[in-house]
Amino acid sequence: MIFAGLGCPHGCDFCCTSHFFKRPHVRLLPTGDDTYRVIDRYLEINPGMSLAIINEDFLIARDLATRLRELVLERGKALSIFAFATVKALSRMTPRELLETGIDGVWVGYEGKRSGYANQQGRPVEELIPDLRSHGITVLSSMILGFDYQTVDVIREQLSEFLALKPTYAQFLIYGPTPGTPFFERVVREGRLHRELAENPERYYRKCDGFTAMVRHSSKTPGEIEASQRECFETDFRLLGPSVLRSVETWFEGWKRYHDSDSSYLRAKAERWAKEILKGYPLFRVAKRYGPTPEGTVRLEAEIKAALGPPGLGRRCVLLLAHLAAAWTRFTLRHDRFQHPKLRRLTLRSSRWALRPGDLGSLRVDIGRALRSTIVKLEGALDQSSARRLAAGILNALHGNDAQVRVVVAEGTQAMQEHLRILGKLLARERHRVSVVIPSAPETWA
Ligand code: SF4
């Protein structure tokens, strides 16, 4: 995993990552050189490692992508990077350029045709996703269920359009409100969060999983939305087959296109794909027996064998174990065993002195967050009690971490010297972590 950036300017109304950082994109690895340096360090550990870049829209920074591509081509090591991207950013590069940047897998949000999110602008997805696949780039695409305009028929219609794109992997999640997002604020304001969740925060957090309909829909019951979600997953599997085979199929598309390419980098990439495809031989036997699309599997297997040759001895031995592994998976799925790690719950209780927005007597406190600091905006009048409570809140926010607090005092905020002295004295031990922007008036602040 490479943590290359945080936040996203597109601001989809349900997206906590985007709204937590108030929409600007924060580059943790600012340049292509920085990014390649981290890639190189991972490859020193394992030259064949596949990497995932965590960055909400990795390709949004053109300078970074351009430089990274130069470095990837210059070094010539065939990479396998999975990255998050938007239709908008992907529309600015050709699939070949994407591969030459080391990226052979992307997550693209499909969301819903009428969702209207900014990340959807660019090439039509009907053109983009099949194009990426035909170059060997796997696509994980996600669709959201539970928009107001989605009746059962609309969902089915969208699902068939979505499946026609043949994404390598598909995700269907229910439109869920996360605190801090505009969607959450809207449903709370409109009283549409289901009552038992609105009244019970613990229950709310337990259900905030993408598989629970939490918001009152204009025409569907929660049960109907959740049933639609199950139908989406089942239809995806029935029509397109297991994702693991879809990956092999996509890599094979890439191999066919680039194994005799004029680019030495892309020929190396095709060799890497061939190795991955050969590892998939044991899958065919199982997929033919248990999978929903045996004819497609037979065809794919024959095509791959004709191009890359039959499996070697080692692979044939693994073939024998494939049925055993499939039977074990079947058992664990059917009996819901070993599916998820056990839940370990850690509750962090905040004291009544926690730094929160609100009124401390006549002092209005507003809290904002920047990457490394908490911003505390003050307005009104500071008195003895609010000075003490404010100091306690700030000390609490600084406890057990290396964060910083920036206090911004609005023009005209009243304070007497003695109360400022109390505040200063209480915060003295953390003075190197607290900065204050003072107003020009009244003069007591100076
Ligand atoms: S494009 Fe993705 S990361 Fe960006 S705001 Fe929308 S959902 Fe969030």
Tab-separated table of C-alpha atoms in Angstrom, residues 88-302:
chain	number	residue	atom	x	y	z
A	88	LYS	CA	-12.932	12.457	-15.437
A	89	ALA	CA	-9.250	11.687	-14.769
A	90	LEU	CA	-9.238	8.463	-16.791
A	91	SER	CA	-10.654	10.321	-19.772
A	92	ARG	CA	-7.486	12.401	-19.943
A	93	MET	CA	-5.207	9.404	-20.555
A	94	THR	CA	-5.246	6.585	-23.055
A	95	PRO	CA	-5.267	3.038	-21.641
A	96	ARG	CA	-1.773	2.553	-23.051
A	97	GLU	CA	-0.518	5.633	-21.171
A	98	LEU	CA	-2.129	4.252	-18.046
A	99	LEU	CA	-0.245	0.968	-18.420
A	100	GLU	CA	2.944	2.892	-19.069
A	101	THR	CA	2.354	4.638	-15.718
A	102	GLY	CA	2.441	1.182	-14.115
A	103	ILE	CA	-1.323	1.038	-13.524
A	104	ASP	CA	-3.133	-2.133	-14.552
A	105	GLY	CA	-6.157	-1.910	-12.262
A	106	VAL	CA	-8.492	0.949	-11.383
A	107	TRP	CA	-11.507	1.607	-9.207
A	108	VAL	CA	-14.048	3.707	-11.050
A	109	GLY	CA	-17.311	4.736	-9.407
A	110	TYR	CA	-20.270	4.188	-11.739
A	111	GLU	CA	-22.658	5.197	-8.906
A	112	GLY	CA	-25.848	5.525	-10.958
A	113	LYS	CA	-26.584	6.981	-14.335
A	114	ARG	CA	-28.657	9.850	-12.998
A	115	SER	CA	-26.601	10.430	-9.840
A	116	GLY	CA	-25.026	13.527	-11.427
A	117	TYR	CA	-21.788	13.364	-9.403
A	118	ALA	CA	-18.905	15.476	-10.696
A	119	ASN	CA	-16.601	12.449	-10.855
A	120	GLN	CA	-18.701	11.089	-13.733
A	121	GLN	CA	-17.801	13.800	-16.217
A	122	GLY	CA	-15.644	12.719	-19.142
A	123	ARG	CA	-15.749	9.829	-21.615
A	124	PRO	CA	-19.011	7.848	-21.539
A	125	VAL	CA	-18.498	4.848	-19.243
A	126	GLU	CA	-19.988	2.597	-21.949
A	127	GLU	CA	-16.898	3.398	-23.958
A	128	LEU	CA	-14.317	3.844	-21.206
A	129	ILE	CA	-14.677	0.629	-19.180
A	130	PRO	CA	-14.674	-1.837	-22.129
A	131	ASP	CA	-11.743	0.087	-23.599
A	132	LEU	CA	-9.711	-0.272	-20.396
A	133	ARG	CA	-10.544	-3.964	-20.225
A	134	SER	CA	-9.483	-4.549	-23.820
A	135	HIS	CA	-6.024	-3.260	-22.843
A	136	GLY	CA	-5.720	-5.635	-19.882
A	137	ILE	CA	-6.686	-3.107	-17.206
A	138	THR	CA	-8.976	-4.576	-14.548
A	139	VAL	CA	-11.825	-2.343	-13.450
A	140	LEU	CA	-13.548	-2.433	-10.100
A	141	SER	CA	-16.735	-0.469	-10.486
A	142	SER	CA	-19.320	0.431	-7.901
A	143	MET	CA	-23.006	1.184	-8.118
A	144	ILE	CA	-25.049	2.868	-5.397
A	145	LEU	CA	-28.548	1.750	-4.455
A	146	GLY	CA	-31.115	3.830	-2.623
A	147	PHE	CA	-31.239	7.115	-4.529
A	148	ASP	CA	-34.728	8.603	-4.447
A	149	TYR	CA	-35.229	8.195	-8.175
A	150	GLN	CA	-34.449	4.465	-8.010
A	151	THR	CA	-37.571	2.342	-8.119
A	152	VAL	CA	-37.165	-1.441	-8.459
A	153	ASP	CA	-37.483	-1.110	-12.239
A	154	VAL	CA	-34.942	1.706	-12.430
A	155	ILE	CA	-32.441	-0.379	-10.423
A	156	ARG	CA	-32.920	-3.352	-12.742
A	157	GLU	CA	-32.505	-1.148	-15.777
A	158	GLN	CA	-29.317	0.389	-14.328
A	159	LEU	CA	-28.001	-2.999	-13.310
A	160	SER	CA	-28.332	-4.331	-16.828
A	161	GLU	CA	-26.536	-1.236	-18.185
A	162	PHE	CA	-23.847	-1.658	-15.535
A	163	LEU	CA	-23.319	-5.362	-16.252
A	164	ALA	CA	-23.141	-4.644	-19.978
A	165	LEU	CA	-19.888	-2.800	-19.174
A	166	LYS	CA	-18.504	-6.113	-17.842
A	167	PRO	CA	-16.529	-4.688	-14.933
A	168	THR	CA	-13.926	-7.137	-13.638
A	169	TYR	CA	-15.192	-6.645	-10.097
A	170	ALA	CA	-18.498	-5.126	-9.036
A	171	GLN	CA	-19.595	-3.508	-5.815
A	172	PHE	CA	-23.192	-2.622	-4.923
A	173	LEU	CA	-23.633	-0.591	-1.773
A	174	ILE	CA	-26.612	1.153	-0.234
A	175	TYR	CA	-26.533	4.957	-0.196
A	176	GLY	CA	-25.571	5.520	3.447
A	177	PRO	CA	-25.190	8.715	5.464
A	178	THR	CA	-21.859	9.170	7.261
A	179	PRO	CA	-21.495	11.981	9.822
A	180	GLY	CA	-19.679	14.977	8.399
A	181	THR	CA	-21.085	14.560	4.904
A	182	PRO	CA	-23.772	16.747	3.281
A	183	PHE	CA	-25.914	13.640	2.773
A	184	PHE	CA	-25.911	12.955	6.529
A	185	GLU	CA	-26.789	16.553	7.340
A	186	ARG	CA	-29.605	16.511	4.807
A	187	VAL	CA	-31.242	13.305	6.052
A	188	VAL	CA	-30.984	14.424	9.678
A	189	ARG	CA	-32.453	17.834	8.796
A	190	GLU	CA	-35.299	16.222	6.872
A	191	GLY	CA	-35.869	13.639	9.625
A	192	ARG	CA	-35.308	10.770	7.184
A	193	LEU	CA	-32.819	8.741	9.201
A	194	HIS	CA	-34.779	5.728	10.508
A	195	ARG	CA	-35.896	6.484	14.049
A	196	GLU	CA	-34.265	3.538	15.774
A	197	LEU	CA	-30.931	4.630	14.264
A	198	ALA	CA	-31.353	8.347	14.942
A	199	GLU	CA	-32.125	7.610	18.594
A	200	ASN	CA	-29.407	5.049	19.151
A	201	PRO	CA	-25.915	6.080	17.978
A	202	GLU	CA	-24.425	2.667	18.783
A	203	ARG	CA	-27.006	0.924	16.631
A	204	TYR	CA	-26.419	3.527	13.932
A	205	TYR	CA	-22.655	2.826	13.815
A	206	ARG	CA	-23.215	-0.927	13.787
A	207	LYS	CA	-25.541	-0.602	10.808
A	208	CYS	CA	-23.406	1.888	8.906
A	209	ASP	CA	-21.989	-0.857	6.702
A	210	GLY	CA	-23.298	-0.279	3.183
A	211	PHE	CA	-25.617	-3.285	3.492
A	212	THR	CA	-28.371	-1.634	5.548
A	213	ALA	CA	-30.978	0.835	4.250
A	214	MET	CA	-30.755	3.569	6.879
A	215	VAL	CA	-32.710	6.361	5.239
A	216	ARG	CA	-36.439	6.624	4.500
A	217	HIS	CA	-36.807	6.252	0.733
A	218	SER	CA	-39.504	7.997	-1.288
A	219	SER	CA	-41.013	4.758	-2.589
A	220	LYS	CA	-39.195	1.697	-1.217
A	221	THR	CA	-39.056	-0.014	2.149
A	222	PRO	CA	-35.643	-0.856	3.684
A	223	GLY	CA	-36.343	-4.542	3.003
A	224	GLU	CA	-36.928	-3.822	-0.687
A	225	ILE	CA	-33.689	-1.855	-1.027
A	226	GLU	CA	-31.696	-4.598	0.695
A	227	ALA	CA	-33.367	-7.236	-1.504
A	228	SER	CA	-32.393	-5.217	-4.597
A	229	GLN	CA	-28.805	-5.218	-3.376
A	230	ARG	CA	-28.781	-9.020	-3.032
A	231	GLU	CA	-30.328	-9.305	-6.476
A	232	CYS	CA	-27.540	-7.131	-7.921
A	233	PHE	CA	-24.743	-9.296	-6.457
A	234	GLU	CA	-26.455	-12.524	-7.523
A	235	THR	CA	-27.156	-11.299	-11.050
A	236	ASP	CA	-23.578	-10.093	-11.428
A	237	PHE	CA	-22.261	-13.543	-10.464
A	238	ARG	CA	-24.803	-15.413	-12.585
A	239	LEU	CA	-24.218	-13.407	-15.755
A	240	LEU	CA	-20.543	-12.465	-15.600
A	241	GLY	CA	-19.154	-15.364	-13.583
A	242	PRO	CA	-16.600	-15.387	-10.758
A	243	SER	CA	-14.432	-12.270	-10.502
A	244	VAL	CA	-11.277	-14.322	-10.274
A	245	LEU	CA	-11.893	-15.676	-13.789
A	246	ARG	CA	-12.852	-12.228	-15.008
A	247	SER	CA	-9.396	-11.045	-13.887
A	248	VAL	CA	-7.684	-13.815	-15.860
A	249	GLU	CA	-9.793	-12.948	-18.888
A	250	THR	CA	-8.836	-9.257	-18.662
A	251	TRP	CA	-5.104	-10.005	-18.261
A	252	PHE	CA	-5.352	-12.243	-21.305
A	253	GLU	CA	-6.817	-9.333	-23.286
A	254	GLY	CA	-3.753	-7.326	-22.277
A	255	TRP	CA	-1.378	-10.143	-23.190
A	256	LYS	CA	-2.971	-10.554	-26.645
A	257	ARG	CA	-2.650	-6.859	-27.357
A	258	TYR	CA	0.878	-6.277	-26.085
A	259	HIS	CA	2.943	-9.504	-26.223
A	260	ASP	CA	4.465	-8.398	-29.518
A	261	SER	CA	4.241	-4.658	-28.872
A	262	ASP	CA	6.769	-2.185	-30.269
A	263	SER	CA	7.368	-1.028	-26.651
A	264	SER	CA	9.836	-3.063	-24.584
A	265	TYR	CA	8.023	-1.976	-21.399
A	266	LEU	CA	4.687	-3.297	-22.654
A	267	ARG	CA	6.279	-6.561	-23.812
A	268	ALA	CA	7.665	-6.970	-20.283
A	269	LYS	CA	4.210	-6.203	-18.926
A	270	ALA	CA	2.712	-8.895	-21.202
A	271	GLU	CA	5.227	-11.406	-19.814
A	272	ARG	CA	4.151	-10.513	-16.306
A	273	TRP	CA	0.503	-11.004	-17.285
A	274	ALA	CA	1.344	-14.400	-18.805
A	275	LYS	CA	2.834	-15.547	-15.472
A	276	GLU	CA	-0.296	-14.441	-13.620
A	277	ILE	CA	-2.571	-16.137	-16.150
A	278	LEU	CA	-0.685	-19.437	-15.827
A	279	LYS	CA	-1.291	-19.342	-12.081
A	280	GLY	CA	-5.008	-19.331	-12.919
A	281	TYR	CA	-5.038	-22.776	-14.609
A	282	PRO	CA	-6.362	-24.618	-11.526
A	283	LEU	CA	-9.370	-22.298	-11.530
A	284	PHE	CA	-10.731	-23.551	-14.822
A	285	ARG	CA	-11.565	-27.033	-13.639
A	286	VAL	CA	-13.442	-25.737	-10.600
A	287	ALA	CA	-15.218	-22.973	-12.525
A	288	LYS	CA	-16.363	-25.448	-15.189
A	289	ARG	CA	-17.838	-27.695	-12.537
A	290	TYR	CA	-19.371	-25.188	-10.113
A	291	GLY	CA	-19.408	-21.798	-11.849
A	292	PRO	CA	-22.479	-20.239	-13.458
A	293	THR	CA	-20.904	-19.797	-16.915
A	294	PRO	CA	-19.153	-23.120	-17.793
A	295	GLU	CA	-19.299	-22.556	-21.587
A	296	GLY	CA	-17.442	-19.247	-21.242
A	297	THR	CA	-14.831	-20.926	-19.021
A	298	VAL	CA	-14.283	-23.739	-21.560
A	299	ARG	CA	-13.775	-21.174	-24.311
A	300	LEU	CA	-11.370	-19.055	-22.260
A	301	GLU	CA	-9.337	-22.067	-21.150
A	302	ALA	CA	-8.988	-23.334	-24.731
